[in-house]
Amino acid sequence: MKTEGRNAVLELIRSGKPIEKIVMEKGAQGSLARIFAEARKRGIRVQFAEDKALDRMSGSGRHQGVIAFAAEYEYADIEDIISHGGEGGFVILCDGIEDVHNLGSIIRVAECAGADGVVIPAQKSASVTEAVVRISAGAANHVMVAKVPSLSGAIERLKECGYWLYALEADGQSIYSADLSGKVGLVIGGEDSGVRRLTRERCDGVLSLPLLGKVNSLNASVALGIAAYEVVRCRIKN
């Protein structure tokens, strides 16, 4: 699996995951020099190439002068996420997030907000690809992502473990009146359809963000970012 871009490659190195090799442009300076130093310190093989050669390896042209080659992304098990959460578990579940940009941004939000993991369904969902890792700015190398056969099954399992599951939709209780200090799972829906009816029915409640302008919805990752940091605020307050 290729990882492209300076932030994404640096975070991959810092994650400690096995890396076969790193290819970077000749005459590396600035942040590229820092990546080279980190790679050497950890015993990772580094090769140098002309920018045109990196373009050919990349295919996207978004390498920023560095590409790392590693094993395919290794998904976590939902039980690992639950164990990691302990008494203050925080999980984000994606219901039909098919756009790689949204998934990458959601994973980045999850990592920054201290979530224990992200759960995605095996069907009708974007997977963790090279593009998702890059868009997440390397956060995908630090936060666990579980791919499950059934999102409904994952919700039921989390509820068995004491989590309260909330769908983020436009017609629910204001998120600012909810107690989010315990074990919490936030379910964010797809770009067009939102949280599916059956998924929503399995949740303990529906939470909404106030929309005070003329546009009637927020981008999925933006909505999640606001909601996730409300969870953080509730926990800091308590």
PDB file of C-alpha atoms in Angstrom:
ATOM      1  CA  MET A   1       0.000   0.000   0.000  1.00  0.00           C
ATOM      2  CA  LYS A   2       1.377   3.408  -0.979  1.00  0.00           C
ATOM      3  CA  THR A   3       1.232   6.332   1.412  1.00  0.00           C
ATOM      4  CA  GLU A   4       1.831   9.718  -0.208  1.00  0.00           C
ATOM      5  CA  GLY A   5       2.399  13.192   1.152  1.00  0.00           C
ATOM      6  CA  ARG A   6       4.689  14.581   3.827  1.00  0.00           C
ATOM      7  CA  ASN A   7       2.307  14.546   6.792  1.00  0.00           C
ATOM      8  CA  ALA A   8       0.893  11.118   5.933  1.00  0.00           C
ATOM      9  CA  VAL A   9       4.324   9.520   5.544  1.00  0.00           C
ATOM     10  CA  LEU A  10       5.690  11.125   8.717  1.00  0.00           C
ATOM     11  CA  GLU A  11       2.711   9.871  10.726  1.00  0.00           C
ATOM     12  CA  LEU A  12       3.119   6.396   9.201  1.00  0.00           C
ATOM     13  CA  ILE A  13       6.745   6.332  10.393  1.00  0.00           C
ATOM     14  CA  ARG A  14       5.743   7.505  13.858  1.00  0.00           C
ATOM     15  CA  SER A  15       3.022   4.855  14.096  1.00  0.00           C
ATOM     16  CA  GLY A  16       5.678   2.131  14.163  1.00  0.00           C
ATOM     17  CA  LYS A  17       3.948   0.088  11.468  1.00  0.00           C
ATOM     18  CA  PRO A  18       6.220  -1.944   9.156  1.00  0.00           C
ATOM     19  CA  ILE A  19       7.422   0.019   6.115  1.00  0.00           C
ATOM     20  CA  GLU A  20       9.139  -1.696   3.202  1.00  0.00           C
ATOM     21  CA  LYS A  21      10.806   1.435   1.854  1.00  0.00           C
ATOM     22  CA  ILE A  22      10.454   5.183   1.391  1.00  0.00           C
ATOM     23  CA  VAL A  23      11.180   6.926  -1.895  1.00  0.00           C
ATOM     24  CA  MET A  24      11.791  10.676  -1.808  1.00  0.00           C
ATOM     25  CA  GLU A  25      12.997  13.320  -4.176  1.00  0.00           C
ATOM     26  CA  LYS A  26      16.693  14.112  -4.385  1.00  0.00           C
ATOM     27  CA  GLY A  27      18.017  17.042  -2.377  1.00  0.00           C
ATOM     28  CA  ALA A  28      15.417  16.676   0.370  1.00  0.00           C
ATOM     29  CA  GLN A  29      15.127  19.759   2.558  1.00  0.00           C
ATOM     30  CA  GLY A  30      12.783  21.106   5.226  1.00  0.00           C
ATOM     31  CA  SER A  31      10.109  18.630   6.272  1.00  0.00           C
ATOM     32  CA  LEU A  32      11.500  16.066   3.805  1.00  0.00           C
ATOM     33  CA  ALA A  33      14.811  16.179   5.650  1.00  0.00           C
ATOM     34  CA  ARG A  34      12.925  15.514   8.902  1.00  0.00           C
ATOM     35  CA  ILE A  35      11.204  12.513   7.316  1.00  0.00           C
ATOM     36  CA  PHE A  36      14.586  11.211   6.139  1.00  0.00           C
ATOM     37  CA  ALA A  37      16.049  11.580   9.643  1.00  0.00           C
ATOM     38  CA  GLU A  38      13.061   9.777  11.247  1.00  0.00           C
ATOM     39  CA  ALA A  39      13.296   6.962   8.695  1.00  0.00           C
ATOM     40  CA  ARG A  40      17.034   6.483   9.240  1.00  0.00           C
ATOM     41  CA  LYS A  41      16.571   6.492  13.011  1.00  0.00           C
ATOM     42  CA  ARG A  42      14.052   3.651  12.698  1.00  0.00           C
ATOM     43  CA  GLY A  43      16.107   1.669  10.194  1.00  0.00           C
ATOM     44  CA  ILE A  44      13.741   2.168   7.263  1.00  0.00           C
ATOM     45  CA  ARG A  45      15.247   1.902   3.783  1.00  0.00           C
ATOM     46  CA  VAL A  46      15.192   5.219   1.894  1.00  0.00           C
ATOM     47  CA  GLN A  47      15.690   5.613  -1.840  1.00  0.00           C
ATOM     48  CA  PHE A  48      16.023   8.863  -3.788  1.00  0.00           C
ATOM     49  CA  ALA A  49      14.453   9.576  -7.172  1.00  0.00           C
ATOM     50  CA  GLU A  50      13.765  12.400  -9.586  1.00  0.00           C
ATOM     51  CA  ASP A  51      10.422  14.168  -9.314  1.00  0.00           C
ATOM     52  CA  LYS A  52       9.226  12.649 -12.608  1.00  0.00           C
ATOM     53  CA  ALA A  53       9.899   9.145 -11.288  1.00  0.00           C
ATOM     54  CA  LEU A  54       7.859   9.947  -8.170  1.00  0.00           C
ATOM     55  CA  ASP A  55       5.041  11.178 -10.408  1.00  0.00           C
ATOM     56  CA  ARG A  56       5.026   7.818 -12.196  1.00  0.00           C
ATOM     57  CA  MET A  57       4.994   5.883  -8.914  1.00  0.00           C
ATOM     58  CA  SER A  58       2.250   8.060  -7.513  1.00  0.00           C
ATOM     59  CA  GLY A  59      -0.208   8.252 -10.372  1.00  0.00           C
ATOM     60  CA  SER A  60      -1.989  11.088  -8.548  1.00  0.00           C
ATOM     61  CA  GLY A  61       0.835  13.634  -8.540  1.00  0.00           C
ATOM     62  CA  ARG A  62       0.097  14.424  -4.882  1.00  0.00           C
ATOM     63  CA  HIS A  63       3.184  12.853  -3.366  1.00  0.00           C
ATOM     64  CA  GLN A  64       4.801  16.154  -2.201  1.00  0.00           C
ATOM     65  CA  GLY A  65       8.169  14.583  -2.826  1.00  0.00           C
ATOM     66  CA  VAL A  66       7.781  11.410  -0.766  1.00  0.00           C
ATOM     67  CA  ILE A  67       6.067   8.005  -1.039  1.00  0.00           C
ATOM     68  CA  ALA A  68       6.151   5.178   1.497  1.00  0.00           C
ATOM     69  CA  PHE A  69       5.475   1.540   0.600  1.00  0.00           C
ATOM     70  CA  ALA A  70       4.017  -0.695   3.298  1.00  0.00           C
ATOM     71  CA  ALA A  71       1.733  -3.673   3.740  1.00  0.00           C
ATOM     72  CA  GLU A  72      -1.970  -3.326   3.020  1.00  0.00           C
ATOM     73  CA  TYR A  73      -3.983  -1.486   5.655  1.00  0.00           C
ATOM     74  CA  GLU A  74      -4.752  -3.747   8.598  1.00  0.00           C
ATOM     75  CA  TYR A  75      -8.235  -3.293  10.016  1.00  0.00           C
ATOM     76  CA  ALA A  76      -8.867  -3.638  13.726  1.00  0.00           C
ATOM     77  CA  ASP A  77     -11.503  -5.817  15.365  1.00  0.00           C
ATOM     78  CA  ILE A  78     -14.381  -4.017  17.063  1.00  0.00           C
ATOM     79  CA  GLU A  79     -13.456  -5.851  20.281  1.00  0.00           C
ATOM     80  CA  ASP A  80     -10.064  -4.116  20.170  1.00  0.00           C
ATOM     81  CA  ILE A  81     -11.800  -0.740  19.983  1.00  0.00           C
ATOM     82  CA  ILE A  82     -14.107  -1.631  22.879  1.00  0.00           C
ATOM     83  CA  SER A  83     -11.191  -2.829  25.023  1.00  0.00           C
ATOM     84  CA  HIS A  84      -9.213   0.314  24.291  1.00  0.00           C
ATOM     85  CA  GLY A  85     -12.104   2.530  25.370  1.00  0.00           C
ATOM     86  CA  GLY A  86     -12.430   1.213  28.891  1.00  0.00           C
ATOM     87  CA  GLU A  87     -14.919   3.125  31.057  1.00  0.00           C
ATOM     88  CA  GLY A  88     -14.856   6.242  28.885  1.00  0.00           C
ATOM     89  CA  GLY A  89     -15.274   4.709  25.460  1.00  0.00           C
ATOM     90  CA  PHE A  90     -15.884   6.904  22.420  1.00  0.00           C
ATOM     91  CA  VAL A  91     -16.579   5.320  19.030  1.00  0.00           C
ATOM     92  CA  ILE A  92     -17.568   6.785  15.666  1.00  0.00           C
ATOM     93  CA  LEU A  93     -19.670   4.692  13.278  1.00  0.00           C
ATOM     94  CA  CYS A  94     -20.060   5.478   9.572  1.00  0.00           C
ATOM     95  CA  ASP A  95     -23.333   4.536   7.902  1.00  0.00           C
ATOM     96  CA  GLY A  96     -22.882   4.682   4.141  1.00  0.00           C
ATOM     97  CA  ILE A  97     -19.924   7.070   3.902  1.00  0.00           C
ATOM     98  CA  GLU A  98     -18.872   6.310   0.333  1.00  0.00           C
ATOM     99  CA  ASP A  99     -16.798   9.398  -0.430  1.00  0.00           C
ATOM    100  CA  VAL A 100     -13.092   8.888   0.308  1.00  0.00           C
ATOM    101  CA  HIS A 101     -12.631  12.552   1.181  1.00  0.00           C
ATOM    102  CA  ASN A 102     -15.321  12.364   3.848  1.00  0.00           C
ATOM    103  CA  LEU A 103     -13.973   9.099   5.273  1.00  0.00           C
ATOM    104  CA  GLY A 104     -10.432  10.477   5.420  1.00  0.00           C
ATOM    105  CA  SER A 105     -11.660  13.637   7.137  1.00  0.00           C
ATOM    106  CA  ILE A 106     -13.809  11.612   9.573  1.00  0.00           C
ATOM    107  CA  ILE A 107     -10.809   9.486  10.563  1.00  0.00           C
ATOM    108  CA  ARG A 108      -8.781  12.660  11.088  1.00  0.00           C
ATOM    109  CA  VAL A 109     -11.525  14.112  13.327  1.00  0.00           C
ATOM    110  CA  ALA A 110     -11.742  10.832  15.252  1.00  0.00           C
ATOM    111  CA  GLU A 111      -8.019  10.787  15.956  1.00  0.00           C
ATOM    112  CA  CYS A 112      -7.847  14.462  16.954  1.00  0.00           C
ATOM    113  CA  ALA A 113     -10.900  14.177  19.242  1.00  0.00           C
ATOM    114  CA  GLY A 114      -9.462  11.145  21.019  1.00  0.00           C
ATOM    115  CA  ALA A 115     -11.973   8.574  19.753  1.00  0.00           C
ATOM    116  CA  ASP A 116     -11.009   4.960  20.359  1.00  0.00           C
ATOM    117  CA  GLY A 117     -11.878   3.917  16.848  1.00  0.00           C
ATOM    118  CA  VAL A 118     -13.985   4.234  13.723  1.00  0.00           C
ATOM    119  CA  VAL A 119     -16.385   1.517  12.543  1.00  0.00           C
ATOM    120  CA  ILE A 120     -17.297   1.125   8.870  1.00  0.00           C
ATOM    121  CA  PRO A 121     -19.525  -1.496   7.218  1.00  0.00           C
ATOM    122  CA  ALA A 122     -18.100  -3.927   4.688  1.00  0.00           C
ATOM    123  CA  GLN A 123     -20.753  -2.964   2.120  1.00  0.00           C
ATOM    124  CA  LYS A 124     -21.723   0.463   0.746  1.00  0.00           C
ATOM    125  CA  SER A 125     -18.795   2.234   2.338  1.00  0.00           C
ATOM    126  CA  ALA A 126     -15.467   3.649   1.302  1.00  0.00           C
ATOM    127  CA  SER A 127     -12.526   1.549   2.487  1.00  0.00           C
ATOM    128  CA  VAL A 128      -9.221   2.722   3.915  1.00  0.00           C
ATOM    129  CA  THR A 129      -7.189   3.290   0.762  1.00  0.00           C
ATOM    130  CA  GLU A 130      -4.067   5.253  -0.084  1.00  0.00           C
ATOM    131  CA  ALA A 131      -6.254   8.289  -0.765  1.00  0.00           C
ATOM    132  CA  VAL A 132      -8.048   7.985   2.574  1.00  0.00           C
ATOM    133  CA  VAL A 133      -4.748   7.735   4.471  1.00  0.00           C
ATOM    134  CA  ARG A 134      -3.459  10.841   2.673  1.00  0.00           C
ATOM    135  CA  ILE A 135      -6.657  12.820   3.233  1.00  0.00           C
ATOM    136  CA  SER A 136      -6.607  11.855   6.916  1.00  0.00           C
ATOM    137  CA  ALA A 137      -3.146  13.494   7.129  1.00  0.00           C
ATOM    138  CA  GLY A 138      -1.821  10.206   8.470  1.00  0.00           C
ATOM    139  CA  ALA A 139      -4.438   9.888  11.233  1.00  0.00           C
ATOM    140  CA  ALA A 140      -5.432   6.504   9.778  1.00  0.00           C
ATOM    141  CA  ASN A 141      -2.101   5.211  11.042  1.00  0.00           C
ATOM    142  CA  HIS A 142      -2.957   6.130  14.640  1.00  0.00           C
ATOM    143  CA  VAL A 143      -6.674   5.409  15.116  1.00  0.00           C
ATOM    144  CA  MET A 144      -8.190   1.934  14.832  1.00  0.00           C
ATOM    145  CA  VAL A 145     -10.661   1.341  12.013  1.00  0.00           C
ATOM    146  CA  ALA A 146     -12.869  -1.768  12.151  1.00  0.00           C
ATOM    147  CA  LYS A 147     -14.660  -3.057   9.053  1.00  0.00           C
ATOM    148  CA  VAL A 148     -17.718  -5.018  10.184  1.00  0.00           C
ATOM    149  CA  PRO A 149     -20.170  -7.267   8.289  1.00  0.00           C
ATOM    150  CA  SER A 150     -23.145  -5.427   9.779  1.00  0.00           C
ATOM    151  CA  LEU A 151     -23.335  -1.952  11.280  1.00  0.00           C
ATOM    152  CA  SER A 152     -26.492  -2.993  13.146  1.00  0.00           C
ATOM    153  CA  GLY A 153     -24.568  -5.865  14.721  1.00  0.00           C
ATOM    154  CA  ALA A 154     -21.806  -3.482  15.757  1.00  0.00           C
ATOM    155  CA  ILE A 155     -24.354  -1.157  17.362  1.00  0.00           C
ATOM    156  CA  GLU A 156     -25.891  -4.025  19.334  1.00  0.00           C
ATOM    157  CA  ARG A 157     -22.467  -5.169  20.491  1.00  0.00           C
ATOM    158  CA  LEU A 158     -21.557  -1.671  21.662  1.00  0.00           C
ATOM    159  CA  LYS A 159     -24.869  -1.381  23.521  1.00  0.00           C
ATOM    160  CA  GLU A 160     -24.146  -4.698  25.259  1.00  0.00           C
ATOM    161  CA  CYS A 161     -20.906  -3.110  26.480  1.00  0.00           C
ATOM    162  CA  GLY A 162     -22.662  -0.077  27.950  1.00  0.00           C
ATOM    163  CA  TYR A 163     -22.412   2.420  25.102  1.00  0.00           C
ATOM    164  CA  TRP A 164     -25.145   4.924  24.292  1.00  0.00           C
ATOM    165  CA  LEU A 165     -25.522   5.217  20.532  1.00  0.00           C
ATOM    166  CA  TYR A 166     -26.682   8.446  18.897  1.00  0.00           C
ATOM    167  CA  ALA A 167     -27.503   9.070  15.256  1.00  0.00           C
ATOM    168  CA  LEU A 168     -26.556  12.531  13.976  1.00  0.00           C
ATOM    169  CA  GLU A 169     -29.570  13.782  12.038  1.00  0.00           C
ATOM    170  CA  ALA A 170     -31.439  17.035  11.475  1.00  0.00           C
ATOM    171  CA  ASP A 171     -34.637  16.244  13.410  1.00  0.00           C
ATOM    172  CA  GLY A 172     -33.380  15.134  16.816  1.00  0.00           C
ATOM    173  CA  GLN A 173     -32.654  16.520  20.265  1.00  0.00           C
ATOM    174  CA  SER A 174     -30.158  19.385  20.384  1.00  0.00           C
ATOM    175  CA  ILE A 175     -26.704  17.944  20.963  1.00  0.00           C
ATOM    176  CA  TYR A 176     -26.058  20.764  23.424  1.00  0.00           C
ATOM    177  CA  SER A 177     -28.694  19.401  25.832  1.00  0.00           C
ATOM    178  CA  ALA A 178     -27.381  15.814  25.799  1.00  0.00           C
ATOM    179  CA  ASP A 179     -25.180  14.188  28.433  1.00  0.00           C
ATOM    180  CA  LEU A 180     -22.255  12.769  26.470  1.00  0.00           C
ATOM    181  CA  SER A 181     -19.945  12.056  29.382  1.00  0.00           C
ATOM    182  CA  GLY A 182     -20.341   8.250  29.448  1.00  0.00           C
ATOM    183  CA  LYS A 183     -19.596   5.589  26.861  1.00  0.00           C
ATOM    184  CA  VAL A 184     -20.743   7.126  23.574  1.00  0.00           C
ATOM    185  CA  GLY A 185     -21.024   6.105  19.939  1.00  0.00           C
ATOM    186  CA  LEU A 186     -21.850   8.702  17.273  1.00  0.00           C
ATOM    187  CA  VAL A 187     -23.348   7.468  14.002  1.00  0.00           C
ATOM    188  CA  ILE A 188     -22.791   9.692  10.975  1.00  0.00           C
ATOM    189  CA  GLY A 189     -24.719   9.010   7.778  1.00  0.00           C
ATOM    190  CA  GLY A 190     -23.935   9.155   4.100  1.00  0.00           C
ATOM    191  CA  GLU A 191     -23.673  12.330   2.077  1.00  0.00           C
ATOM    192  CA  ASP A 192     -27.092  12.022   0.410  1.00  0.00           C
ATOM    193  CA  SER A 193     -29.253   9.691   2.497  1.00  0.00           C
ATOM    194  CA  GLY A 194     -28.054  10.372   6.045  1.00  0.00           C
ATOM    195  CA  VAL A 195     -28.362   7.651   8.693  1.00  0.00           C
ATOM    196  CA  ARG A 196     -30.490   4.816   7.326  1.00  0.00           C
ATOM    197  CA  ARG A 197     -33.843   4.142   8.988  1.00  0.00           C
ATOM    198  CA  LEU A 198     -32.938   0.693  10.328  1.00  0.00           C
ATOM    199  CA  THR A 199     -29.660   1.990  11.746  1.00  0.00           C
ATOM    200  CA  ARG A 200     -31.422   4.931  13.318  1.00  0.00           C
ATOM    201  CA  GLU A 201     -34.019   2.674  14.954  1.00  0.00           C
ATOM    202  CA  ARG A 202     -31.258   0.720  16.693  1.00  0.00           C
ATOM    203  CA  CYS A 203     -29.743   3.859  18.198  1.00  0.00           C
ATOM    204  CA  ASP A 204     -30.698   5.145  21.638  1.00  0.00           C
ATOM    205  CA  GLY A 205     -31.446   8.620  20.345  1.00  0.00           C
ATOM    206  CA  VAL A 206     -31.026  11.197  17.598  1.00  0.00           C
ATOM    207  CA  LEU A 207     -28.927  14.327  18.084  1.00  0.00           C
ATOM    208  CA  SER A 208     -28.951  17.452  15.949  1.00  0.00           C
ATOM    209  CA  LEU A 209     -26.829  20.526  15.388  1.00  0.00           C
ATOM    210  CA  PRO A 210     -28.589  23.890  15.051  1.00  0.00           C
ATOM    211  CA  LEU A 211     -28.658  25.141  11.459  1.00  0.00           C
ATOM    212  CA  LEU A 212     -29.171  28.899  11.514  1.00  0.00           C
ATOM    213  CA  GLY A 213     -28.471  29.752   7.889  1.00  0.00           C
ATOM    214  CA  LYS A 214     -30.279  29.062   4.630  1.00  0.00           C
ATOM    215  CA  VAL A 215     -28.441  25.819   3.754  1.00  0.00           C
ATOM    216  CA  ASN A 216     -30.168  22.811   5.313  1.00  0.00           C
ATOM    217  CA  SER A 217     -27.214  20.506   5.947  1.00  0.00           C
ATOM    218  CA  LEU A 218     -23.527  20.265   6.770  1.00  0.00           C
ATOM    219  CA  ASN A 219     -20.891  18.100   5.135  1.00  0.00           C
ATOM    220  CA  ALA A 220     -20.682  14.769   6.982  1.00  0.00           C
ATOM    221  CA  SER A 221     -17.153  15.239   8.281  1.00  0.00           C
ATOM    222  CA  VAL A 222     -17.846  18.834   9.354  1.00  0.00           C
ATOM    223  CA  ALA A 223     -20.984  17.775  11.256  1.00  0.00           C
ATOM    224  CA  LEU A 224     -19.056  14.979  12.911  1.00  0.00           C
ATOM    225  CA  GLY A 225     -16.247  17.348  13.879  1.00  0.00           C
ATOM    226  CA  ILE A 226     -18.650  19.651  15.722  1.00  0.00           C
ATOM    227  CA  ALA A 227     -20.409  16.720  17.426  1.00  0.00           C
ATOM    228  CA  ALA A 228     -17.181  14.946  18.380  1.00  0.00           C
ATOM    229  CA  TYR A 229     -15.854  18.039  20.084  1.00  0.00           C
ATOM    230  CA  GLU A 230     -19.104  18.406  21.999  1.00  0.00           C
ATOM    231  CA  VAL A 231     -18.289  14.952  23.401  1.00  0.00           C
ATOM    232  CA  VAL A 232     -14.822  16.244  24.274  1.00  0.00           C
ATOM    233  CA  ARG A 233     -16.317  19.345  25.939  1.00  0.00           C
ATOM    234  CA  CYS A 234     -18.712  17.269  28.051  1.00  0.00           C
ATOM    235  CA  ARG A 235     -15.857  15.073  29.251  1.00  0.00           C
ATOM    236  CA  ILE A 236     -13.573  17.971  30.088  1.00  0.00           C
ATOM    237  CA  LYS A 237     -16.436  19.653  31.968  1.00  0.00           C
ATOM    238  CA  ASN A 238     -17.049  16.495  33.982  1.00  0.00           C
TER     239      ASN A 238
END
